[in-house]
Amino acid sequence: MTKYHPELLWAQRTDEVYLTINVPDLKDETIKLEENLLNFEAKGPDGREYAFSLEFYEPINPETSKRSVNARSISMVLDKKEHDKEFWPRLQKSSQKIPFLKTDFSKWVDEDEEEEAPGNFDLPQNMDFSQFASAMGGGGMMPPMGEEEDSDEEAEQ
């Protein structure tokens, strides 16, 4: 039976790599995480088999890495073995392009902007929605419709 590759998204910081495996409603997933390697196998709801193997650019700490599974995807936060090094130029050791591997721009931050970037993408309850209201400008609500006089009517009087 043919095995398919799921969409794999990634982003990084100096100390972590964020991976998202996008396949909804997985069954029987097997994830083997080693210092230099990630092996993934699972079945979709239609019986389709998904699999990939990825050799990391540099080693990670499998013991301190985390993962979370939900109905739509598997999210992983991989702890880089060396925290004080520069960003990896790519996720995998090989320079060969992997068609199912894409940059996760929702989590991506340039290396020189890392200090300003929010972290902990796997914890959405930490979001401060008050930031969004102040960014809207003005800060106040619009007056209800019909309570202000029309500027055309004022001009005619």
PDB file of N, CA and C in Angstrom, residues 59-149:
ATOM      1  N   PRO A  59      21.465  17.933  16.582  1.00  0.00           N
ATOM      2  CA  PRO A  59      20.767  17.128  17.586  1.00  0.00           C
ATOM      3  C   PRO A  59      19.764  17.928  18.432  1.00  0.00           C
ATOM      4  N   ILE A  60      18.758  17.195  18.906  1.00  0.00           N
ATOM      5  CA  ILE A  60      17.764  17.734  19.837  1.00  0.00           C
ATOM      6  C   ILE A  60      17.777  16.879  21.106  1.00  0.00           C
ATOM      7  N   ASN A  61      17.065  17.335  22.137  1.00  0.00           N
ATOM      8  CA  ASN A  61      16.905  16.566  23.378  1.00  0.00           C
ATOM      9  C   ASN A  61      15.523  15.910  23.360  1.00  0.00           C
ATOM     10  N   PRO A  62      15.427  14.632  23.022  1.00  0.00           N
ATOM     11  CA  PRO A  62      14.109  13.985  22.966  1.00  0.00           C
ATOM     12  C   PRO A  62      13.389  13.965  24.319  1.00  0.00           C
ATOM     13  N   GLU A  63      14.148  13.864  25.410  1.00  0.00           N
ATOM     14  CA  GLU A  63      13.541  13.759  26.745  1.00  0.00           C
ATOM     15  C   GLU A  63      12.826  15.043  27.162  1.00  0.00           C
ATOM     16  N   THR A  64      13.316  16.188  26.744  1.00  0.00           N
ATOM     17  CA  THR A  64      12.718  17.460  27.159  1.00  0.00           C
ATOM     18  C   THR A  64      11.837  18.085  26.072  1.00  0.00           C
ATOM     19  N   SER A  65      11.708  17.410  24.944  1.00  0.00           N
ATOM     20  CA  SER A  65      10.818  17.888  23.882  1.00  0.00           C
ATOM     21  C   SER A  65       9.382  17.527  24.241  1.00  0.00           C
ATOM     22  N   LYS A  66       8.423  18.284  23.692  1.00  0.00           N
ATOM     23  CA  LYS A  66       7.008  18.085  24.029  1.00  0.00           C
ATOM     24  C   LYS A  66       6.185  17.877  22.768  1.00  0.00           C
ATOM     25  N   ARG A  67       5.017  17.238  22.952  1.00  0.00           N
ATOM     26  CA  ARG A  67       4.093  17.119  21.828  1.00  0.00           C
ATOM     27  C   ARG A  67       2.665  17.175  22.332  1.00  0.00           C
ATOM     28  N   SER A  68       1.790  17.594  21.445  1.00  0.00           N
ATOM     29  CA  SER A  68       0.374  17.671  21.765  1.00  0.00           C
ATOM     30  C   SER A  68      -0.412  17.242  20.530  1.00  0.00           C
ATOM     31  N   VAL A  69      -1.410  16.396  20.745  1.00  0.00           N
ATOM     32  CA  VAL A  69      -2.216  15.863  19.646  1.00  0.00           C
ATOM     33  C   VAL A  69      -3.623  16.417  19.775  1.00  0.00           C
ATOM     34  N   ASN A  70      -4.152  16.951  18.668  1.00  0.00           N
ATOM     35  CA  ASN A  70      -5.558  17.359  18.654  1.00  0.00           C
ATOM     36  C   ASN A  70      -6.222  16.753  17.423  1.00  0.00           C
ATOM     37  N   ALA A  71      -7.461  17.101  17.156  1.00  0.00           N
ATOM     38  CA  ALA A  71      -8.219  16.483  16.071  1.00  0.00           C
ATOM     39  C   ALA A  71      -7.672  16.819  14.690  1.00  0.00           C
ATOM     40  N   ARG A  72      -6.944  17.912  14.554  1.00  0.00           N
ATOM     41  CA  ARG A  72      -6.486  18.342  13.230  1.00  0.00           C
ATOM     42  C   ARG A  72      -4.995  18.157  12.977  1.00  0.00           C
ATOM     43  N   SER A  73      -4.200  18.057  14.054  1.00  0.00           N
ATOM     44  CA  SER A  73      -2.750  18.016  13.845  1.00  0.00           C
ATOM     45  C   SER A  73      -2.020  17.520  15.089  1.00  0.00           C
ATOM     46  N   ILE A  74      -0.726  17.340  14.910  1.00  0.00           N
ATOM     47  CA  ILE A  74       0.177  17.038  16.019  1.00  0.00           C
ATOM     48  C   ILE A  74       1.176  18.185  16.078  1.00  0.00           C
ATOM     49  N   SER A  75       1.283  18.821  17.229  1.00  0.00           N
ATOM     50  CA  SER A  75       2.234  19.918  17.414  1.00  0.00           C
ATOM     51  C   SER A  75       3.366  19.436  18.305  1.00  0.00           C
ATOM     52  N   MET A  76       4.581  19.784  17.916  1.00  0.00           N
ATOM     53  CA  MET A  76       5.753  19.378  18.684  1.00  0.00           C
ATOM     54  C   MET A  76       6.649  20.586  18.936  1.00  0.00           C
ATOM     55  N   VAL A  77       7.204  20.647  20.138  1.00  0.00           N
ATOM     56  CA  VAL A  77       8.214  21.644  20.477  1.00  0.00           C
ATOM     57  C   VAL A  77       9.468  20.845  20.814  1.00  0.00           C
ATOM     58  N   LEU A  78      10.435  20.909  19.912  1.00  0.00           N
ATOM     59  CA  LEU A  78      11.664  20.138  20.066  1.00  0.00           C
ATOM     60  C   LEU A  78      12.739  21.011  20.703  1.00  0.00           C
ATOM     61  N   ASP A  79      13.316  20.514  21.750  1.00  0.00           N
ATOM     62  CA  ASP A  79      14.354  21.231  22.490  1.00  0.00           C
ATOM     63  C   ASP A  79      15.701  20.998  21.804  1.00  0.00           C
ATOM     64  N   LYS A  80      16.288  22.066  21.249  1.00  0.00           N
ATOM     65  CA  LYS A  80      17.603  21.937  20.610  1.00  0.00           C
ATOM     66  C   LYS A  80      18.646  21.588  21.671  1.00  0.00           C
ATOM     67  N   LYS A  81      19.569  20.727  21.306  1.00  0.00           N
ATOM     68  CA  LYS A  81      20.613  20.317  22.247  1.00  0.00           C
ATOM     69  C   LYS A  81      21.527  21.492  22.605  1.00  0.00           C
ATOM     70  N   GLU A  82      21.837  22.335  21.632  1.00  0.00           N
ATOM     71  CA  GLU A  82      22.699  23.497  21.868  1.00  0.00           C
ATOM     72  C   GLU A  82      21.867  24.765  21.740  1.00  0.00           C
ATOM     73  N   HIS A  83      21.629  25.431  22.862  1.00  0.00           N
ATOM     74  CA  HIS A  83      20.751  26.606  22.897  1.00  0.00           C
ATOM     75  C   HIS A  83      21.423  27.900  22.472  1.00  0.00           C
ATOM     76  N   ASP A  84      22.723  27.960  22.543  1.00  0.00           N
ATOM     77  CA  ASP A  84      23.407  29.227  22.289  1.00  0.00           C
ATOM     78  C   ASP A  84      23.932  29.368  20.860  1.00  0.00           C
ATOM     79  N   LYS A  85      23.574  28.446  19.995  1.00  0.00           N
ATOM     80  CA  LYS A  85      24.037  28.522  18.607  1.00  0.00           C
ATOM     81  C   LYS A  85      23.072  29.359  17.773  1.00  0.00           C
ATOM     82  N   GLU A  86      23.491  29.653  16.560  1.00  0.00           N
ATOM     83  CA  GLU A  86      22.645  30.407  15.637  1.00  0.00           C
ATOM     84  C   GLU A  86      21.494  29.535  15.136  1.00  0.00           C
ATOM     85  N   PHE A  87      20.543  30.169  14.449  1.00  0.00           N
ATOM     86  CA  PHE A  87      19.436  29.435  13.845  1.00  0.00           C
ATOM     87  C   PHE A  87      19.979  28.399  12.862  1.00  0.00           C
ATOM     88  N   TRP A  88      19.271  27.289  12.743  1.00  0.00           N
ATOM     89  CA  TRP A  88      19.622  26.297  11.739  1.00  0.00           C
ATOM     90  C   TRP A  88      19.279  26.866  10.359  1.00  0.00           C
ATOM     91  N   PRO A  89      20.091  26.605   9.345  1.00  0.00           N
ATOM     92  CA  PRO A  89      19.752  27.087   8.008  1.00  0.00           C
ATOM     93  C   PRO A  89      18.593  26.307   7.384  1.00  0.00           C
ATOM     94  N   ARG A  90      18.335  25.111   7.906  1.00  0.00           N
ATOM     95  CA  ARG A  90      17.221  24.271   7.442  1.00  0.00           C
ATOM     96  C   ARG A  90      16.911  23.257   8.542  1.00  0.00           C
ATOM     97  N   LEU A  91      15.785  22.597   8.438  1.00  0.00           N
ATOM     98  CA  LEU A  91      15.378  21.621   9.453  1.00  0.00           C
ATOM     99  C   LEU A  91      16.135  20.306   9.316  1.00  0.00           C
ATOM    100  N   GLN A  92      16.276  19.841   8.106  1.00  0.00           N
ATOM    101  CA  GLN A  92      16.871  18.525   7.878  1.00  0.00           C
ATOM    102  C   GLN A  92      18.356  18.630   7.540  1.00  0.00           C
ATOM    103  N   LYS A  93      19.056  17.549   7.815  1.00  0.00           N
ATOM    104  CA  LYS A  93      20.498  17.511   7.567  1.00  0.00           C
ATOM    105  C   LYS A  93      20.799  17.646   6.073  1.00  0.00           C
ATOM    106  N   SER A  94      20.044  16.942   5.264  1.00  0.00           N
ATOM    107  CA  SER A  94      20.240  16.974   3.813  1.00  0.00           C
ATOM    108  C   SER A  94      19.793  18.316   3.243  1.00  0.00           C
ATOM    109  N   SER A  95      20.483  18.773   2.217  1.00  0.00           N
ATOM    110  CA  SER A  95      20.072  20.027   1.572  1.00  0.00           C
ATOM    111  C   SER A  95      19.020  19.781   0.489  1.00  0.00           C
ATOM    112  N   GLN A  96      18.635  18.521   0.298  1.00  0.00           N
ATOM    113  CA  GLN A  96      17.606  18.175  -0.687  1.00  0.00           C
ATOM    114  C   GLN A  96      16.254  18.724  -0.233  1.00  0.00           C
ATOM    115  N   LYS A  97      15.521  19.335  -1.162  1.00  0.00           N
ATOM    116  CA  LYS A  97      14.216  19.909  -0.833  1.00  0.00           C
ATOM    117  C   LYS A  97      13.195  18.794  -0.598  1.00  0.00           C
ATOM    118  N   ILE A  98      12.431  18.937   0.469  1.00  0.00           N
ATOM    119  CA  ILE A  98      11.371  17.982   0.792  1.00  0.00           C
ATOM    120  C   ILE A  98      10.046  18.658   0.451  1.00  0.00           C
ATOM    121  N   PRO A  99       9.279  18.137  -0.502  1.00  0.00           N
ATOM    122  CA  PRO A  99       8.075  18.841  -0.969  1.00  0.00           C
ATOM    123  C   PRO A  99       6.969  19.022   0.079  1.00  0.00           C
ATOM    124  N   PHE A 100       6.895  18.164   1.078  1.00  0.00           N
ATOM    125  CA  PHE A 100       5.829  18.272   2.077  1.00  0.00           C
ATOM    126  C   PHE A 100       6.251  19.104   3.289  1.00  0.00           C
ATOM    127  N   LEU A 101       7.487  19.605   3.311  1.00  0.00           N
ATOM    128  CA  LEU A 101       8.005  20.420   4.413  1.00  0.00           C
ATOM    129  C   LEU A 101       7.924  21.897   4.045  1.00  0.00           C
ATOM    130  N   LYS A 102       7.243  22.683   4.905  1.00  0.00           N
ATOM    131  CA  LYS A 102       7.043  24.106   4.632  1.00  0.00           C
ATOM    132  C   LYS A 102       7.351  24.930   5.877  1.00  0.00           C
ATOM    133  N   THR A 103       7.683  26.180   5.665  1.00  0.00           N
ATOM    134  CA  THR A 103       7.901  27.105   6.772  1.00  0.00           C
ATOM    135  C   THR A 103       6.561  27.479   7.392  1.00  0.00           C
ATOM    136  N   ASP A 104       6.486  27.456   8.707  1.00  0.00           N
ATOM    137  CA  ASP A 104       5.278  27.866   9.424  1.00  0.00           C
ATOM    138  C   ASP A 104       5.397  29.362   9.721  1.00  0.00           C
ATOM    139  N   PHE A 105       4.889  30.181   8.804  1.00  0.00           N
ATOM    140  CA  PHE A 105       5.044  31.629   8.947  1.00  0.00           C
ATOM    141  C   PHE A 105       4.231  32.197  10.111  1.00  0.00           C
ATOM    142  N   SER A 106       3.253  31.450  10.619  1.00  0.00           N
ATOM    143  CA  SER A 106       2.506  31.932  11.785  1.00  0.00           C
ATOM    144  C   SER A 106       3.366  31.878  13.052  1.00  0.00           C
ATOM    145  N   LYS A 107       4.438  31.098  13.025  1.00  0.00           N
ATOM    146  CA  LYS A 107       5.325  30.982  14.187  1.00  0.00           C
ATOM    147  C   LYS A 107       6.737  31.472  13.892  1.00  0.00           C
ATOM    148  N   TRP A 108       7.016  31.774  12.653  1.00  0.00           N
ATOM    149  CA  TRP A 108       8.376  32.136  12.259  1.00  0.00           C
ATOM    150  C   TRP A 108       8.767  33.516  12.773  1.00  0.00           C
ATOM    151  N   VAL A 109      10.002  33.645  13.204  1.00  0.00           N
ATOM    152  CA  VAL A 109      10.580  34.923  13.621  1.00  0.00           C
ATOM    153  C   VAL A 109      12.007  34.948  13.088  1.00  0.00           C
ATOM    154  N   ASP A 110      12.423  36.096  12.545  1.00  0.00           N
ATOM    155  CA  ASP A 110      13.808  36.228  12.106  1.00  0.00           C
ATOM    156  C   ASP A 110      14.728  36.164  13.317  1.00  0.00           C
ATOM    157  N   GLU A 111      15.913  35.675  13.097  1.00  0.00           N
ATOM    158  CA  GLU A 111      16.872  35.482  14.189  1.00  0.00           C
ATOM    159  C   GLU A 111      17.164  36.777  14.942  1.00  0.00           C
ATOM    160  N   ASP A 112      17.262  37.897  14.230  1.00  0.00           N
ATOM    161  CA  ASP A 112      17.573  39.165  14.894  1.00  0.00           C
ATOM    162  C   ASP A 112      16.377  39.774  15.619  1.00  0.00           C
ATOM    163  N   GLU A 113      15.184  39.218  15.436  1.00  0.00           N
ATOM    164  CA  GLU A 113      13.979  39.714  16.109  1.00  0.00           C
ATOM    165  C   GLU A 113      13.480  38.753  17.184  1.00  0.00           C
ATOM    166  N   GLU A 114      14.265  37.748  17.500  1.00  0.00           N
ATOM    167  CA  GLU A 114      13.824  36.705  18.422  1.00  0.00           C
ATOM    168  C   GLU A 114      13.477  37.236  19.809  1.00  0.00           C
ATOM    169  N   GLU A 115      14.198  38.216  20.318  1.00  0.00           N
ATOM    170  CA  GLU A 115      13.948  38.752  21.657  1.00  0.00           C
ATOM    171  C   GLU A 115      12.564  39.382  21.770  1.00  0.00           C
ATOM    172  N   GLU A 116      12.049  39.928  20.673  1.00  0.00           N
ATOM    173  CA  GLU A 116      10.751  40.600  20.675  1.00  0.00           C
ATOM    174  C   GLU A 116       9.592  39.636  20.460  1.00  0.00           C
ATOM    175  N   ALA A 117       9.875  38.423  20.026  1.00  0.00           N
ATOM    176  CA  ALA A 117       8.835  37.479  19.614  1.00  0.00           C
ATOM    177  C   ALA A 117       8.178  36.805  20.807  1.00  0.00           C
ATOM    178  N   PRO A 118       6.869  36.582  20.699  1.00  0.00           N
ATOM    179  CA  PRO A 118       6.198  35.810  21.743  1.00  0.00           C
ATOM    180  C   PRO A 118       6.605  34.348  21.628  1.00  0.00           C
ATOM    181  N   GLY A 119       6.625  33.649  22.728  1.00  0.00           N
ATOM    182  CA  GLY A 119       6.956  32.226  22.713  1.00  0.00           C
ATOM    183  C   GLY A 119       5.751  31.406  23.105  1.00  0.00           C
ATOM    184  N   ASN A 120       5.973  30.150  23.421  1.00  0.00           N
ATOM    185  CA  ASN A 120       4.933  29.248  23.905  1.00  0.00           C
ATOM    186  C   ASN A 120       3.727  29.175  22.980  1.00  0.00           C
ATOM    187  N   PHE A 121       3.958  28.769  21.746  1.00  0.00           N
ATOM    188  CA  PHE A 121       2.868  28.685  20.785  1.00  0.00           C
ATOM    189  C   PHE A 121       1.881  27.580  21.112  1.00  0.00           C
ATOM    190  N   ASP A 122       2.272  26.649  21.947  1.00  0.00           N
ATOM    191  CA  ASP A 122       1.362  25.564  22.272  1.00  0.00           C
ATOM    192  C   ASP A 122       0.451  25.906  23.448  1.00  0.00           C
ATOM    193  N   LEU A 123       0.474  27.149  23.925  1.00  0.00           N
ATOM    194  CA  LEU A 123      -0.358  27.558  25.049  1.00  0.00           C
ATOM    195  C   LEU A 123      -1.199  28.778  24.677  1.00  0.00           C
ATOM    196  N   PRO A 124      -2.275  28.612  23.890  1.00  0.00           N
ATOM    197  CA  PRO A 124      -3.041  29.771  23.439  1.00  0.00           C
ATOM    198  C   PRO A 124      -3.749  30.523  24.551  1.00  0.00           C
ATOM    199  N   GLN A 125      -3.942  29.942  25.724  1.00  0.00           N
ATOM    200  CA  GLN A 125      -4.622  30.656  26.799  1.00  0.00           C
ATOM    201  C   GLN A 125      -3.797  31.820  27.323  1.00  0.00           C
ATOM    202  N   ASN A 126      -2.532  31.922  26.941  1.00  0.00           N
ATOM    203  CA  ASN A 126      -1.683  33.025  27.389  1.00  0.00           C
ATOM    204  C   ASN A 126      -1.828  34.273  26.533  1.00  0.00           C
ATOM    205  N   MET A 127      -2.664  34.240  25.517  1.00  0.00           N
ATOM    206  CA  MET A 127      -2.816  35.403  24.650  1.00  0.00           C
ATOM    207  C   MET A 127      -3.518  36.525  25.393  1.00  0.00           C
ATOM    208  N   ASP A 128      -3.075  37.737  25.188  1.00  0.00           N
ATOM    209  CA  ASP A 128      -3.661  38.916  25.801  1.00  0.00           C
ATOM    210  C   ASP A 128      -4.441  39.666  24.730  1.00  0.00           C
ATOM    211  N   PHE A 129      -5.748  39.460  24.688  1.00  0.00           N
ATOM    212  CA  PHE A 129      -6.571  40.054  23.645  1.00  0.00           C
ATOM    213  C   PHE A 129      -6.757  41.557  23.821  1.00  0.00           C
ATOM    214  N   SER A 130      -6.385  42.103  24.962  1.00  0.00           N
ATOM    215  CA  SER A 130      -6.493  43.550  25.150  1.00  0.00           C
ATOM    216  C   SER A 130      -5.542  44.293  24.217  1.00  0.00           C
ATOM    217  N   GLN A 131      -4.474  43.620  23.786  1.00  0.00           N
ATOM    218  CA  GLN A 131      -3.545  44.234  22.832  1.00  0.00           C
ATOM    219  C   GLN A 131      -4.255  44.573  21.530  1.00  0.00           C
ATOM    220  N   PHE A 132      -5.161  43.702  21.109  1.00  0.00           N
ATOM    221  CA  PHE A 132      -5.831  43.892  19.832  1.00  0.00           C
ATOM    222  C   PHE A 132      -6.764  45.096  19.870  1.00  0.00           C
ATOM    223  N   ALA A 133      -7.449  45.323  20.976  1.00  0.00           N
ATOM    224  CA  ALA A 133      -8.374  46.451  21.078  1.00  0.00           C
ATOM    225  C   ALA A 133      -7.625  47.773  21.003  1.00  0.00           C
ATOM    226  N   SER A 134      -6.487  47.865  21.673  1.00  0.00           N
ATOM    227  CA  SER A 134      -5.740  49.120  21.645  1.00  0.00           C
ATOM    228  C   SER A 134      -5.102  49.356  20.286  1.00  0.00           C
ATOM    229  N   ALA A 135      -4.837  48.300  19.556  1.00  0.00           N
ATOM    230  CA  ALA A 135      -4.233  48.441  18.229  1.00  0.00           C
ATOM    231  C   ALA A 135      -5.249  48.887  17.187  1.00  0.00           C
ATOM    232  N   MET A 136      -6.530  48.817  17.500  1.00  0.00           N
ATOM    233  CA  MET A 136      -7.574  49.177  16.548  1.00  0.00           C
ATOM    234  C   MET A 136      -7.617  50.682  16.307  1.00  0.00           C
ATOM    235  N   GLY A 137      -7.062  51.472  17.202  1.00  0.00           N
ATOM    236  CA  GLY A 137      -7.055  52.926  17.017  1.00  0.00           C
ATOM    237  C   GLY A 137      -8.294  53.557  17.619  1.00  0.00           C
ATOM    238  N   GLY A 138      -8.149  54.721  18.168  1.00  0.00           N
ATOM    239  CA  GLY A 138      -9.295  55.432  18.735  1.00  0.00           C
ATOM    240  C   GLY A 138      -9.684  54.910  20.091  1.00  0.00           C
ATOM    241  N   GLY A 139      -9.717  53.628  20.258  1.00  0.00           N
ATOM    242  CA  GLY A 139     -10.022  53.030  21.538  1.00  0.00           C
ATOM    243  C   GLY A 139     -11.485  53.097  21.923  1.00  0.00           C
ATOM    244  N   GLY A 140     -12.306  53.872  21.258  1.00  0.00           N
ATOM    245  CA  GLY A 140     -13.702  53.991  21.643  1.00  0.00           C
ATOM    246  C   GLY A 140     -14.618  53.306  20.651  1.00  0.00           C
ATOM    247  N   MET A 141     -15.861  53.161  21.053  1.00  0.00           N
ATOM    248  CA  MET A 141     -16.854  52.554  20.179  1.00  0.00           C
ATOM    249  C   MET A 141     -17.445  53.625  19.269  1.00  0.00           C
ATOM    250  N   MET A 142     -17.958  53.206  18.139  1.00  0.00           N
ATOM    251  CA  MET A 142     -18.650  54.133  17.247  1.00  0.00           C
ATOM    252  C   MET A 142     -20.006  54.468  17.855  1.00  0.00           C
ATOM    253  N   PRO A 143     -20.509  55.684  17.663  1.00  0.00           N
ATOM    254  CA  PRO A 143     -21.833  56.005  18.190  1.00  0.00           C
ATOM    255  C   PRO A 143     -22.890  55.196  17.452  1.00  0.00           C
ATOM    256  N   PRO A 144     -24.019  54.891  18.100  1.00  0.00           N
ATOM    257  CA  PRO A 144     -25.080  54.137  17.442  1.00  0.00           C
ATOM    258  C   PRO A 144     -25.598  54.895  16.223  1.00  0.00           C
ATOM    259  N   MET A 145     -26.008  54.152  15.225  1.00  0.00           N
ATOM    260  CA  MET A 145     -26.520  54.756  13.995  1.00  0.00           C
ATOM    261  C   MET A 145     -27.823  55.495  14.284  1.00  0.00           C
ATOM    262  N   GLY A 146     -28.013  56.644  13.686  1.00  0.00           N
ATOM    263  CA  GLY A 146     -29.264  57.387  13.800  1.00  0.00           C
ATOM    264  C   GLY A 146     -29.294  58.386  14.933  1.00  0.00           C
ATOM    265  N   GLU A 147     -28.337  58.412  15.812  1.00  0.00           N
ATOM    266  CA  GLU A 147     -28.362  59.339  16.928  1.00  0.00           C
ATOM    267  C   GLU A 147     -27.643  60.648  16.627  1.00  0.00           C
ATOM    268  N   GLU A 148     -26.847  60.678  15.586  1.00  0.00           N
ATOM    269  CA  GLU A 148     -26.179  61.914  15.210  1.00  0.00           C
ATOM    270  C   GLU A 148     -26.928  62.525  14.037  1.00  0.00           C
ATOM    271  N   GLU A 149     -26.899  63.844  13.976  1.00  0.00           N
ATOM    272  CA  GLU A 149     -27.571  64.501  12.864  1.00  0.00           C
ATOM    273  C   GLU A 149     -26.753  64.335  11.609  1.00  0.00           C
TER     274      GLU A 149
END
